[in-house]
mmCIF file of C-alpha atoms in Angstrom:
data_model
loop_
_atom_site.group_PDB
_atom_site.id
_atom_site.type_symbol
_atom_site.label_atom_id
_atom_site.label_comp_id
_atom_site.label_asym_id
_atom_site.label_seq_id
_atom_site.Cartn_x
_atom_site.Cartn_y
_atom_site.Cartn_z
ATOM 1 C CA MET A 13 28.924 -24.523 -17.584
ATOM 2 C CA ASN A 14 26.622 -25.908 -20.288
ATOM 3 C CA ILE A 15 26.903 -23.187 -22.763
ATOM 4 C CA GLU A 16 24.430 -24.808 -25.226
ATOM 5 C CA MET A 17 21.670 -24.498 -22.725
ATOM 6 C CA LEU A 18 22.324 -20.786 -21.866
ATOM 7 C CA LYS A 19 22.775 -20.180 -25.616
ATOM 8 C CA GLU A 20 19.419 -21.481 -26.254
ATOM 9 C CA TRP A 21 17.862 -19.017 -23.809
ATOM 10 C CA LEU A 22 20.028 -15.974 -23.276
ATOM 11 C CA ASN A 23 20.782 -12.795 -25.253
ATOM 12 C CA PRO A 24 24.163 -13.736 -26.840
ATOM 13 C CA ALA A 25 25.539 -10.565 -25.339
ATOM 14 C CA TYR A 26 25.584 -12.099 -21.846
ATOM 15 C CA LEU A 27 27.568 -14.918 -22.939
ATOM 16 C CA ASP A 28 30.367 -12.877 -24.504
ATOM 17 C CA THR A 29 33.470 -13.456 -22.389
ATOM 18 C CA ASN A 30 34.099 -9.665 -22.351
ATOM 19 C CA THR A 31 30.678 -8.923 -20.812
ATOM 20 C CA ILE A 32 31.276 -11.158 -17.678
ATOM 21 C CA PRO A 33 34.020 -9.124 -16.065
ATOM 22 C CA LYS A 34 31.820 -5.917 -16.827
ATOM 23 C CA MET A 35 28.853 -7.380 -14.966
ATOM 24 C CA GLN A 36 31.054 -8.474 -12.017
ATOM 25 C CA GLU A 37 32.407 -5.104 -11.624
ATOM 26 C CA ALA A 38 29.008 -3.318 -12.040
ATOM 27 C CA PHE A 39 27.663 -5.719 -9.296
ATOM 28 C CA LYS A 40 30.566 -5.109 -6.991
ATOM 29 C CA GLU A 41 30.634 -1.332 -7.509
ATOM 30 C CA SER A 42 26.993 -0.636 -7.072
ATOM 31 C CA PRO A 43 26.513 0.699 -3.638
ATOM 32 C CA LEU A 44 23.489 -1.636 -2.848
ATOM 33 C CA LYS A 45 24.960 -4.783 -4.461
ATOM 34 C CA SER A 46 22.514 -5.033 -7.326
ATOM 35 C CA ILE A 47 22.513 -5.225 -11.114
ATOM 36 C CA ARG A 48 19.832 -5.087 -13.744
ATOM 37 C CA LEU A 49 20.486 -6.981 -16.981
ATOM 38 C CA ASN A 50 18.206 -5.557 -19.776
ATOM 39 C CA HIS A 51 17.106 -7.663 -22.727
ATOM 40 C CA PHE A 52 18.257 -10.783 -20.807
ATOM 41 C CA LEU A 53 16.587 -13.569 -22.776
ATOM 42 C CA ASN A 54 16.892 -13.732 -26.527
ATOM 43 C CA ASP A 55 13.641 -12.643 -28.268
ATOM 44 C CA ARG A 56 12.560 -16.066 -29.038
ATOM 45 C CA SER A 57 12.880 -17.262 -25.466
ATOM 46 C CA TYR A 58 11.302 -14.188 -23.993
ATOM 47 C CA VAL A 59 8.272 -14.568 -26.209
ATOM 48 C CA LYS A 60 8.007 -18.310 -25.364
ATOM 49 C CA THR A 61 8.116 -17.578 -21.731
ATOM 50 C CA GLU A 62 5.657 -14.752 -21.836
ATOM 51 C CA ILE A 63 3.166 -16.984 -23.745
ATOM 52 C CA SER A 64 3.467 -19.979 -21.495
ATOM 53 C CA VAL A 65 3.255 -17.837 -18.315
ATOM 54 C CA HIS A 66 0.097 -16.054 -19.639
ATOM 55 C CA LYS A 67 -1.408 -19.288 -20.316
ATOM 56 C CA ALA A 68 -0.602 -20.790 -17.066
ATOM 57 C CA LYS A 69 -3.184 -21.107 -14.292
ATOM 58 C CA ALA A 70 -3.163 -18.512 -11.684
ATOM 59 C CA LYS A 71 -4.905 -18.152 -8.266
ATOM 60 C CA HIS A 72 -5.567 -14.842 -6.502
ATOM 61 C CA ALA A 73 -4.132 -14.501 -3.014
ATOM 62 C CA LYS A 74 -4.779 -11.789 -0.584
ATOM 63 C CA ILE A 75 -3.917 -10.877 3.107
ATOM 64 C CA ALA A 76 -5.004 -7.398 2.988
ATOM 65 C CA ASP A 77 -2.429 -5.991 5.345
ATOM 66 C CA ARG A 78 0.279 -7.866 3.638
ATOM 67 C CA PHE A 79 -0.277 -8.661 -0.050
ATOM 68 C CA SER A 80 -2.577 -8.997 -2.980
ATOM 69 C CA TYR A 81 -1.441 -10.723 -6.273
ATOM 70 C CA SER A 82 -2.127 -14.012 -8.161
ATOM 71 C CA ASP A 83 0.218 -17.002 -7.725
ATOM 72 C CA VAL A 84 1.017 -18.355 -11.118
ATOM 73 C CA VAL A 85 1.502 -22.141 -11.597
ATOM 74 C CA ILE A 86 5.188 -22.106 -12.919
ATOM 75 C CA PRO A 87 5.396 -23.644 -16.424
ATOM 76 C CA LYS A 88 7.714 -26.643 -16.571
ATOM 77 C CA GLN A 89 10.225 -25.027 -19.087
ATOM 78 C CA VAL A 90 10.354 -21.805 -17.137
ATOM 79 C CA ALA A 91 11.040 -23.720 -13.752
ATOM 80 C CA THR A 92 13.764 -25.725 -15.645
ATOM 81 C CA PHE A 93 15.673 -22.702 -16.901
ATOM 82 C CA PHE A 94 15.477 -20.427 -13.856
ATOM 83 C CA THR A 95 16.441 -23.269 -11.426
ATOM 84 C CA SER A 96 19.028 -24.866 -13.638
ATOM 85 C CA LYS A 97 22.683 -25.286 -12.594
ATOM 86 C CA GLU A 98 23.713 -23.213 -15.605
ATOM 87 C CA PHE A 99 21.663 -20.202 -14.664
ATOM 88 C CA LEU A 100 22.482 -20.429 -11.026
ATOM 89 C CA ARG A 101 26.317 -20.692 -12.114
ATOM 90 C CA LEU A 102 25.972 -17.395 -14.235
ATOM 91 C CA ILE A 103 24.534 -15.575 -11.172
ATOM 92 C CA SER A 104 27.344 -17.017 -9.043
ATOM 93 C CA VAL A 105 29.948 -15.805 -11.496
ATOM 94 C CA ILE A 106 28.395 -12.226 -11.372
ATOM 95 C CA THR A 107 27.905 -12.096 -7.886
ATOM 96 C CA GLY A 108 30.834 -14.039 -6.485
ATOM 97 C CA LYS A 109 28.374 -16.002 -4.140
ATOM 98 C CA LYS A 110 28.210 -19.849 -4.037
ATOM 99 C CA LEU A 111 24.562 -20.771 -4.862
ATOM 100 C CA LYS A 112 22.854 -24.194 -4.482
ATOM 101 C CA ARG A 113 19.164 -23.393 -4.365
ATOM 102 C CA CYS A 114 16.546 -21.272 -6.017
ATOM 103 C CA GLU A 115 13.148 -20.984 -4.572
ATOM 104 C CA LEU A 116 11.102 -19.915 -7.466
ATOM 105 C CA SER A 117 7.757 -18.330 -7.738
ATOM 106 C CA ILE A 118 5.754 -16.263 -10.466
ATOM 107 C CA LYS A 119 3.336 -13.656 -9.261
ATOM 108 C CA LYS A 120 0.928 -11.583 -11.501
ATOM 109 C CA PHE A 121 -0.078 -8.108 -10.503
ATOM 110 C CA GLY A 122 -2.987 -6.461 -11.997
ATOM 111 C CA HIS A 123 -5.157 -3.355 -10.920
ATOM 112 C CA ARG A 124 -5.487 -3.371 -6.987
ATOM 113 C CA ASP A 125 -2.549 -5.620 -6.442
ATOM 114 C CA TYR A 126 0.496 -4.926 -4.178
ATOM 115 C CA THR A 127 2.793 -6.124 -1.530
ATOM 116 C CA LEU A 128 3.486 -4.192 1.785
ATOM 117 C CA LEU A 129 6.819 -3.785 3.610
ATOM 118 C CA HIS A 130 5.472 -5.911 6.386
ATOM 119 C CA ASP A 131 5.412 -8.881 4.136
ATOM 120 C CA SER A 132 9.312 -8.908 3.415
ATOM 121 C CA GLU A 133 10.219 -8.499 7.116
ATOM 122 C CA ALA A 134 9.879 -12.323 7.573
ATOM 123 C CA LEU A 135 12.404 -12.975 4.772
ATOM 124 C CA LYS A 136 15.952 -13.848 5.510
ATOM 125 C CA PRO A 137 18.428 -11.377 3.857
ATOM 126 C CA GLY A 138 20.115 -12.975 0.811
ATOM 127 C CA LEU A 139 20.549 -12.919 -2.932
ATOM 128 C CA GLU A 140 17.315 -12.608 -4.900
ATOM 129 C CA PHE A 141 16.325 -12.068 -8.547
ATOM 130 C CA PHE A 142 13.347 -10.725 -10.478
ATOM 131 C CA PHE A 143 12.639 -11.299 -14.033
ATOM 132 C CA ASP A 144 10.090 -9.015 -15.506
ATOM 133 C CA ILE A 145 7.322 -10.026 -17.989
ATOM 134 C CA ASN A 146 5.075 -7.075 -19.034
ATOM 135 C CA PRO A 147 3.944 -4.777 -21.785
ATOM 136 C CA VAL A 148 5.603 -1.434 -22.051
ATOM 137 C CA TRP A 149 4.857 0.062 -18.555
ATOM 138 C CA ASN A 150 4.316 3.585 -17.395
ATOM 139 C CA PRO A 151 5.650 4.020 -13.929
ATOM 140 C CA ALA A 152 2.564 6.122 -13.137
ATOM 141 C CA TRP A 153 0.578 2.978 -13.166
ATOM 142 C CA GLY A 154 2.288 1.921 -9.967
ATOM 143 C CA GLY A 155 3.688 -1.649 -9.761
ATOM 144 C CA SER A 156 7.331 -0.569 -9.149
ATOM 145 C CA LEU A 157 9.532 -2.691 -6.892
ATOM 146 C CA VAL A 158 10.742 -0.421 -4.010
ATOM 147 C CA TYR A 159 13.734 -1.249 -1.782
ATOM 148 C CA ARG A 160 14.143 0.647 1.394
ATOM 149 C CA ASP A 161 15.544 0.560 4.972
ATOM 150 C CA ALA A 162 14.201 2.009 8.143
ATOM 151 C CA GLN A 163 15.210 5.536 7.147
ATOM 152 C CA GLU A 164 14.766 5.931 3.463
ATOM 153 C CA GLU A 165 14.100 4.679 -0.001
ATOM 154 C CA LEU A 166 17.103 2.947 -1.474
ATOM 155 C CA PHE A 167 15.951 2.324 -4.994
ATOM 156 C CA ARG A 168 13.104 1.811 -7.259
ATOM 157 C CA LEU A 169 12.862 -0.669 -10.176
ATOM 158 C CA HIS A 170 10.137 0.096 -12.793
ATOM 159 C CA PRO A 171 8.707 -2.871 -14.524
ATOM 160 C CA THR A 172 10.957 -3.454 -17.524
ATOM 161 C CA ALA A 173 10.061 -6.288 -19.813
ATOM 162 C CA ASN A 174 12.785 -8.853 -20.332
ATOM 163 C CA ALA A 175 15.006 -7.372 -17.450
ATOM 164 C CA LEU A 176 16.699 -9.585 -14.962
ATOM 165 C CA THR A 177 17.484 -7.834 -11.715
ATOM 166 C CA ILE A 178 19.756 -9.380 -9.038
ATOM 167 C CA VAL A 179 19.796 -7.882 -5.625
ATOM 168 C CA ASN A 180 21.731 -8.768 -2.555
ATOM 169 C CA ARG A 181 19.361 -7.871 0.210
ATOM 170 C CA LYS A 182 21.015 -7.081 3.353
ATOM 171 C CA LYS A 183 19.618 -7.108 6.860
ATOM 172 C CA GLY A 184 17.363 -4.114 7.522
ATOM 173 C CA MET A 185 16.583 -3.796 3.815
ATOM 174 C CA PHE A 186 12.839 -4.371 2.804
ATOM 175 C CA ARG A 187 10.974 -4.301 -0.279
ATOM 176 C CA PHE A 188 7.505 -3.774 -1.392
ATOM 177 C CA LEU A 189 5.649 -3.762 -4.788
ATOM 178 C CA GLU A 190 3.764 -0.492 -5.092
ATOM 179 C CA TYR A 191 -0.049 -0.610 -5.528
ATOM 180 C CA VAL A 192 -1.011 -1.087 -9.131
ATOM 181 C CA ASN A 193 -3.494 1.753 -9.688
ATOM 182 C CA VAL A 194 -6.501 2.396 -11.927
ATOM 183 C CA LYS A 195 -4.263 4.033 -14.577
ATOM 184 C CA SER A 196 -2.868 0.534 -15.547
ATOM 185 C CA GLY A 197 -6.224 -0.423 -17.047
ATOM 186 C CA GLN A 198 -6.102 -4.036 -18.058
ATOM 187 C CA ASN A 199 -2.296 -4.348 -18.084
ATOM 188 C CA VAL A 200 -0.527 -6.765 -15.781
ATOM 189 C CA ARG A 201 2.950 -7.123 -14.774
ATOM 190 C CA ILE A 202 4.274 -10.676 -14.144
ATOM 191 C CA VAL A 203 7.449 -11.303 -11.937
ATOM 192 C CA VAL A 204 9.467 -14.390 -11.902
ATOM 193 C CA GLN A 205 11.088 -14.263 -8.581
ATOM 194 C CA GLY A 206 13.901 -16.313 -7.121
ATOM 195 C CA LEU A 207 15.123 -16.555 -3.724
ATOM 196 C CA LEU A 208 18.702 -17.882 -3.762
ATOM 197 C CA SER A 209 20.821 -19.714 -1.204
ATOM 198 C CA MET B 19 -16.778 25.064 24.559
ATOM 199 C CA GLU B 20 -20.504 24.352 24.357
ATOM 200 C CA LEU B 21 -21.226 21.425 22.161
ATOM 201 C CA THR B 22 -24.610 22.881 21.166
ATOM 202 C CA GLU B 23 -22.706 25.634 19.405
ATOM 203 C CA TRP B 24 -21.336 23.203 17.010
ATOM 204 C CA VAL B 25 -22.789 19.695 17.084
ATOM 205 C CA SER B 26 -26.205 19.131 15.668
ATOM 206 C CA ARG B 27 -29.190 18.284 17.985
ATOM 207 C CA GLN B 28 -29.663 14.987 15.987
ATOM 208 C CA VAL B 29 -26.400 13.632 17.328
ATOM 209 C CA LEU B 30 -26.543 15.146 20.956
ATOM 210 C CA ASP B 31 -30.199 14.134 21.551
ATOM 211 C CA ASN B 32 -29.733 10.611 20.417
ATOM 212 C CA LYS B 33 -26.880 9.420 22.557
ATOM 213 C CA ASN B 34 -28.637 6.377 23.870
ATOM 214 C CA ALA B 35 -29.466 4.899 20.604
ATOM 215 C CA LEU B 36 -26.095 5.826 19.109
ATOM 216 C CA LYS B 37 -24.423 4.237 22.135
ATOM 217 C CA LYS B 38 -26.102 0.877 21.323
ATOM 218 C CA GLN B 39 -25.253 1.240 17.694
ATOM 219 C CA PHE B 40 -21.424 1.652 18.425
ATOM 220 C CA LYS B 41 -21.312 -1.306 20.947
ATOM 221 C CA GLY B 42 -23.180 -3.736 18.633
ATOM 222 C CA ALA B 43 -21.374 -2.715 15.363
ATOM 223 C CA LYS B 44 -19.460 -5.335 13.435
ATOM 224 C CA PRO B 45 -16.830 -6.172 12.504
ATOM 225 C CA PHE B 46 -15.511 -4.046 15.371
ATOM 226 C CA LYS B 47 -17.066 -1.273 17.405
ATOM 227 C CA HIS B 48 -17.780 1.822 15.207
ATOM 228 C CA ILE B 49 -20.228 4.501 14.270
ATOM 229 C CA LEU B 50 -20.975 6.823 11.589
ATOM 230 C CA LEU B 51 -22.573 10.057 13.156
ATOM 231 C CA THR B 52 -24.413 11.611 10.088
ATOM 232 C CA ASN B 53 -25.145 15.363 10.123
ATOM 233 C CA PHE B 54 -22.434 15.715 12.855
ATOM 234 C CA LEU B 55 -21.985 19.493 12.719
ATOM 235 C CA LYS B 56 -24.610 22.235 12.376
ATOM 236 C CA ALA B 57 -24.878 22.856 8.617
ATOM 237 C CA ASP B 58 -23.250 26.416 8.659
ATOM 238 C CA LYS B 59 -20.254 24.937 10.809
ATOM 239 C CA HIS B 60 -19.737 22.144 8.226
ATOM 240 C CA LYS B 61 -19.630 24.638 5.327
ATOM 241 C CA ALA B 62 -17.299 26.881 7.303
ATOM 242 C CA VAL B 63 -14.888 24.078 8.151
ATOM 243 C CA GLU B 64 -14.967 22.676 4.520
ATOM 244 C CA ALA B 65 -14.227 26.141 3.130
ATOM 245 C CA ALA B 66 -11.370 26.641 5.620
ATOM 246 C CA LEU B 67 -9.686 23.302 4.876
ATOM 247 C CA MET B 68 -9.779 23.892 1.201
ATOM 248 C CA LYS B 69 -7.450 26.858 1.799
ATOM 249 C CA GLU B 70 -4.837 24.809 3.775
ATOM 250 C CA GLN B 71 -1.551 23.729 2.290
ATOM 251 C CA PHE B 72 -1.511 20.095 1.506
ATOM 252 C CA TYR B 73 1.675 18.081 0.917
ATOM 253 C CA ARG B 74 1.765 14.836 -1.027
ATOM 254 C CA LYS B 75 2.874 11.657 1.017
ATOM 255 C CA GLU B 76 3.595 8.294 -0.447
ATOM 256 C CA ALA B 77 4.637 5.099 1.305
ATOM 257 C CA ASP B 78 3.994 1.387 0.718
ATOM 258 C CA LEU B 79 0.638 1.774 2.346
ATOM 259 C CA PHE B 80 -0.527 5.088 0.941
ATOM 260 C CA LYS B 81 -0.517 7.790 -1.658
ATOM 261 C CA LEU B 82 -2.424 10.894 -0.614
ATOM 262 C CA LYS B 83 -2.127 14.648 0.369
ATOM 263 C CA GLN B 84 -2.037 15.766 3.829
ATOM 264 C CA THR B 85 -1.922 19.067 5.840
ATOM 265 C CA HIS B 86 0.406 19.560 8.805
ATOM 266 C CA GLU B 87 -1.028 19.006 12.257
ATOM 267 C CA LEU B 88 -4.067 21.238 12.428
ATOM 268 C CA LYS B 89 -3.222 22.364 16.030
ATOM 269 C CA ASN B 90 -0.813 24.656 14.326
ATOM 270 C CA THR B 91 -3.219 26.101 11.662
ATOM 271 C CA GLN B 92 -3.498 29.718 10.934
ATOM 272 C CA SER B 93 -7.217 29.328 10.179
ATOM 273 C CA PRO B 94 -9.507 30.515 12.985
ATOM 274 C CA VAL B 95 -12.290 28.245 11.877
ATOM 275 C CA LEU B 96 -10.065 25.082 11.747
ATOM 276 C CA LEU B 97 -8.558 25.987 15.199
ATOM 277 C CA ALA B 98 -11.945 26.311 16.675
ATOM 278 C CA PHE B 99 -12.758 22.917 15.225
ATOM 279 C CA TYR B 100 -9.695 21.606 16.773
ATOM 280 C CA GLN B 101 -10.656 23.136 20.142
ATOM 281 C CA LEU B 102 -14.099 21.543 19.857
ATOM 282 C CA MET B 103 -12.499 18.095 19.221
ATOM 283 C CA THR B 104 -10.067 18.521 22.175
ATOM 284 C CA SER B 105 -12.658 20.066 24.604
ATOM 285 C CA ALA B 106 -13.626 18.358 27.824
ATOM 286 C CA ASN B 107 -17.298 18.384 26.662
ATOM 287 C CA LEU B 108 -16.721 16.511 23.447
ATOM 288 C CA ARG B 109 -14.438 14.019 25.313
ATOM 289 C CA LYS B 110 -17.187 13.450 27.664
ATOM 290 C CA PHE B 111 -19.759 12.973 25.013
ATOM 291 C CA VAL B 112 -17.469 10.473 23.128
ATOM 292 C CA THR B 113 -16.618 8.541 26.384
ATOM 293 C CA GLU B 114 -20.321 8.201 27.208
ATOM 294 C CA LEU B 115 -21.169 7.060 23.531
ATOM 295 C CA THR B 116 -18.316 4.611 23.273
ATOM 296 C CA GLY B 117 -17.630 3.494 26.810
ATOM 297 C CA ILE B 118 -13.930 4.319 26.163
ATOM 298 C CA LYS B 119 -12.025 6.383 28.614
ATOM 299 C CA LEU B 120 -9.811 9.077 26.999
ATOM 300 C CA LYS B 121 -6.927 10.827 28.373
ATOM 301 C CA GLY B 122 -7.487 13.943 26.081
ATOM 302 C CA GLY B 123 -4.576 13.893 23.669
ATOM 303 C CA ILE B 124 -5.607 14.152 19.921
ATOM 304 C CA ASP B 125 -3.820 13.948 16.524
ATOM 305 C CA MET B 126 -5.577 15.891 13.745
ATOM 306 C CA SER B 127 -4.687 16.586 10.226
ATOM 307 C CA GLY B 128 -6.658 17.302 6.801
ATOM 308 C CA ALA B 129 -6.365 14.736 4.023
ATOM 309 C CA CYS B 130 -7.204 14.999 0.432
ATOM 310 C CA TYR B 131 -7.379 11.960 -1.918
ATOM 311 C CA GLU B 132 -7.044 12.677 -5.641
ATOM 312 C CA PHE B 133 -7.623 10.441 -8.535
ATOM 313 C CA ALA B 134 -5.734 7.060 -7.996
ATOM 314 C CA ASP B 135 -4.869 7.900 -4.338
ATOM 315 C CA TYR B 136 -5.454 5.182 -1.718
ATOM 316 C CA LEU B 137 -4.781 4.001 1.875
ATOM 317 C CA LEU B 138 -4.287 0.310 2.067
ATOM 318 C CA CYS B 139 -5.194 -2.087 4.917
ATOM 319 C CA HIS B 140 -3.810 -1.571 8.210
ATOM 320 C CA ASP B 141 -5.035 -1.528 11.966
ATOM 321 C CA ASP B 142 -3.878 1.829 13.101
ATOM 322 C CA GLN B 143 -2.498 0.505 16.470
ATOM 323 C CA LEU B 144 0.037 2.802 17.815
ATOM 324 C CA SER B 145 0.672 3.621 21.543
ATOM 325 C CA GLY B 146 -1.874 6.086 22.954
ATOM 326 C CA ARG B 147 -4.449 5.784 20.231
ATOM 327 C CA ARG B 148 -7.842 4.778 21.506
ATOM 328 C CA ILE B 149 -10.461 5.952 18.754
ATOM 329 C CA ALA B 150 -9.746 6.751 15.235
ATOM 330 C CA TYR B 151 -12.087 9.583 13.743
ATOM 331 C CA ILE B 152 -12.728 10.663 10.158
ATOM 332 C CA TYR B 153 -14.792 13.704 9.517
ATOM 333 C CA TYR B 154 -15.983 13.856 6.007
ATOM 334 C CA LEU B 155 -16.270 17.193 4.232
ATOM 335 C CA SER B 156 -16.778 16.547 0.427
ATOM 336 C CA GLU B 157 -20.268 16.159 -1.048
ATOM 337 C CA GLY B 158 -21.607 13.970 -3.808
ATOM 338 C CA PHE B 159 -19.636 10.830 -3.482
ATOM 339 C CA ILE B 160 -21.079 7.386 -4.597
ATOM 340 C CA GLU B 161 -19.497 4.015 -4.207
ATOM 341 C CA LYS B 162 -18.139 3.902 -7.720
ATOM 342 C CA ASP B 163 -16.115 7.178 -7.079
ATOM 343 C CA GLY B 164 -13.981 5.154 -4.688
ATOM 344 C CA GLY B 165 -12.597 6.777 -1.595
ATOM 345 C CA SER B 166 -14.719 4.434 0.495
ATOM 346 C CA LEU B 167 -13.899 3.313 4.097
ATOM 347 C CA VAL B 168 -13.706 -0.408 4.207
ATOM 348 C CA LEU B 169 -13.896 -2.450 7.482
ATOM 349 C CA PHE B 170 -12.500 -5.988 7.313
ATOM 350 C CA ASN B 171 -13.497 -9.100 9.308
ATOM 351 C CA THR B 172 -10.708 -10.721 11.037
ATOM 352 C CA ASP B 173 -9.838 -14.324 10.472
ATOM 353 C CA LYS B 174 -7.278 -15.776 12.978
ATOM 354 C CA GLY B 175 -5.923 -12.368 13.668
ATOM 355 C CA LYS B 176 -5.525 -11.311 10.050
ATOM 356 C CA PRO B 177 -7.733 -9.291 7.913
ATOM 357 C CA GLY B 178 -10.282 -11.266 5.932
ATOM 358 C CA SER B 179 -13.364 -10.486 3.923
ATOM 359 C CA VAL B 180 -15.010 -7.172 3.580
ATOM 360 C CA ALA B 181 -17.573 -6.420 6.182
ATOM 361 C CA LYS B 182 -18.673 -2.916 5.700
ATOM 362 C CA VAL B 183 -18.093 -0.252 2.919
ATOM 363 C CA TYR B 184 -18.737 3.504 3.587
ATOM 364 C CA PRO B 185 -18.603 5.845 0.680
ATOM 365 C CA PRO B 186 -17.681 9.387 2.032
ATOM 366 C CA LYS B 187 -20.710 11.201 3.300
ATOM 367 C CA ALA B 188 -20.402 14.993 3.780
ATOM 368 C CA ASN B 189 -20.668 16.215 7.465
ATOM 369 C CA SER B 190 -20.412 12.751 8.969
ATOM 370 C CA LEU B 191 -18.072 11.661 11.803
ATOM 371 C CA MET B 192 -16.816 8.133 11.811
ATOM 372 C CA LEU B 193 -15.660 6.790 15.048
ATOM 373 C CA PHE B 194 -14.091 3.375 15.546
ATOM 374 C CA GLU B 195 -12.152 1.718 18.410
ATOM 375 C CA VAL B 196 -8.387 1.103 17.665
ATOM 376 C CA SER B 197 -7.616 -2.548 18.505
ATOM 377 C CA THR B 198 -6.010 -5.665 17.084
ATOM 378 C CA LYS B 199 -9.133 -6.074 15.072
ATOM 379 C CA SER B 200 -9.528 -2.614 13.541
ATOM 380 C CA PHE B 201 -8.364 -3.624 10.041
ATOM 381 C CA HIS B 202 -9.600 -0.959 7.525
ATOM 382 C CA GLU B 203 -8.593 0.775 4.201
ATOM 383 C CA VAL B 204 -9.711 3.722 2.115
ATOM 384 C CA THR B 205 -10.334 2.353 -1.473
ATOM 385 C CA GLU B 206 -8.716 3.950 -4.502
ATOM 386 C CA SER B 207 -10.183 7.161 -5.650
ATOM 387 C CA LEU B 208 -11.639 6.526 -9.058
ATOM 388 C CA SER B 209 -12.860 9.685 -10.086
ATOM 389 C CA ASP B 210 -11.809 13.322 -10.398
ATOM 390 C CA LYS B 211 -13.751 14.307 -7.244
ATOM 391 C CA LYS B 212 -11.392 15.450 -4.451
ATOM 392 C CA ARG B 213 -12.170 13.632 -1.144
ATOM 393 C CA TYR B 214 -11.348 15.971 1.759
ATOM 394 C CA THR B 215 -11.358 14.804 5.332
ATOM 395 C CA ILE B 216 -10.134 15.772 8.739
ATOM 396 C CA THR B 217 -8.752 12.715 10.448
ATOM 397 C CA GLY B 218 -6.789 11.499 13.493
ATOM 398 C CA TRP B 219 -6.961 9.732 16.759
ATOM 399 C CA LEU B 220 -8.337 10.376 20.222
ATOM 400 C CA HIS B 221 -5.935 9.250 22.901
#
């Protein structure tokens, strides 16, 4: 692993050799095979990422019975980090899965944006991650990422700035991003999403 | 049940004009019957619905409050409204108006949208459903209050641009044909006004 590259981006706590086994265990022990790493990037890298993503061009896309959000053109540095061998290696180590590819996208959700369950039905099950860029967020504004199966809601991730969430989405497990309602005002949540294989 | 007891003359005497309107409506067959009930019946149904128990419902598609199925209501007024909507006379009238044959089954519940509630785009298709209906009870809504019924154009089988926007209009009955094209939504409620409706499907 190219530690120098990770050092430049990550919160040093995640590079501590004592932290790795804890993350591995937390992922393995969680009933739905997921883990959330708070304060994932170091402050400098988070701010840099936030600024570049906000500056990037975005285009609104909507198929009303499936989704509504803006597709953000991925800034080069962000793409380089989140698809790097080093970053994928770290996820591999935590999850115990061999990874070769990361299909990266950045989506922006403001007032009236959402995705519906319908939209994740077409996705193959597999490992995925979400990295959150947003101001301090009140869950009452909507915008939470909700995982469920045919019977019930499994878990709900509220937008948390600088948190990386890794989920092993199994067959029959779907997700949607709750409608962002009028209470959110001008606030937007941005999600860096990676489908891993 | 005699329709003249409940339904306004304006609706009953205009069948032919309304029929044309339904058939020619875009983006899919629908009609808004304004002044649907006689004024005193509208007021009675509204007052009765306010006293029903509502339960909060949430899914990817919606956030709103709903009653149980109204066929089980304890309210004599709401039960009478249910009987009106299931009556052979009303079924005959709706079939003449829409050209759609009905078997006679019905779903009916009350809905209440509060601030920031919504129902996102879907087509309503489910086995047996032929016509969707919404009876509007609340007065005083304008478009900026939200809670409008939006009908979408279809583009290659998917919902496309917005075709029609109907803000809630008290004592109106919306009817639309359920089909692969009937994409619609209820826009987010943007004011503190509570939007009460009775909705369901005719089978």
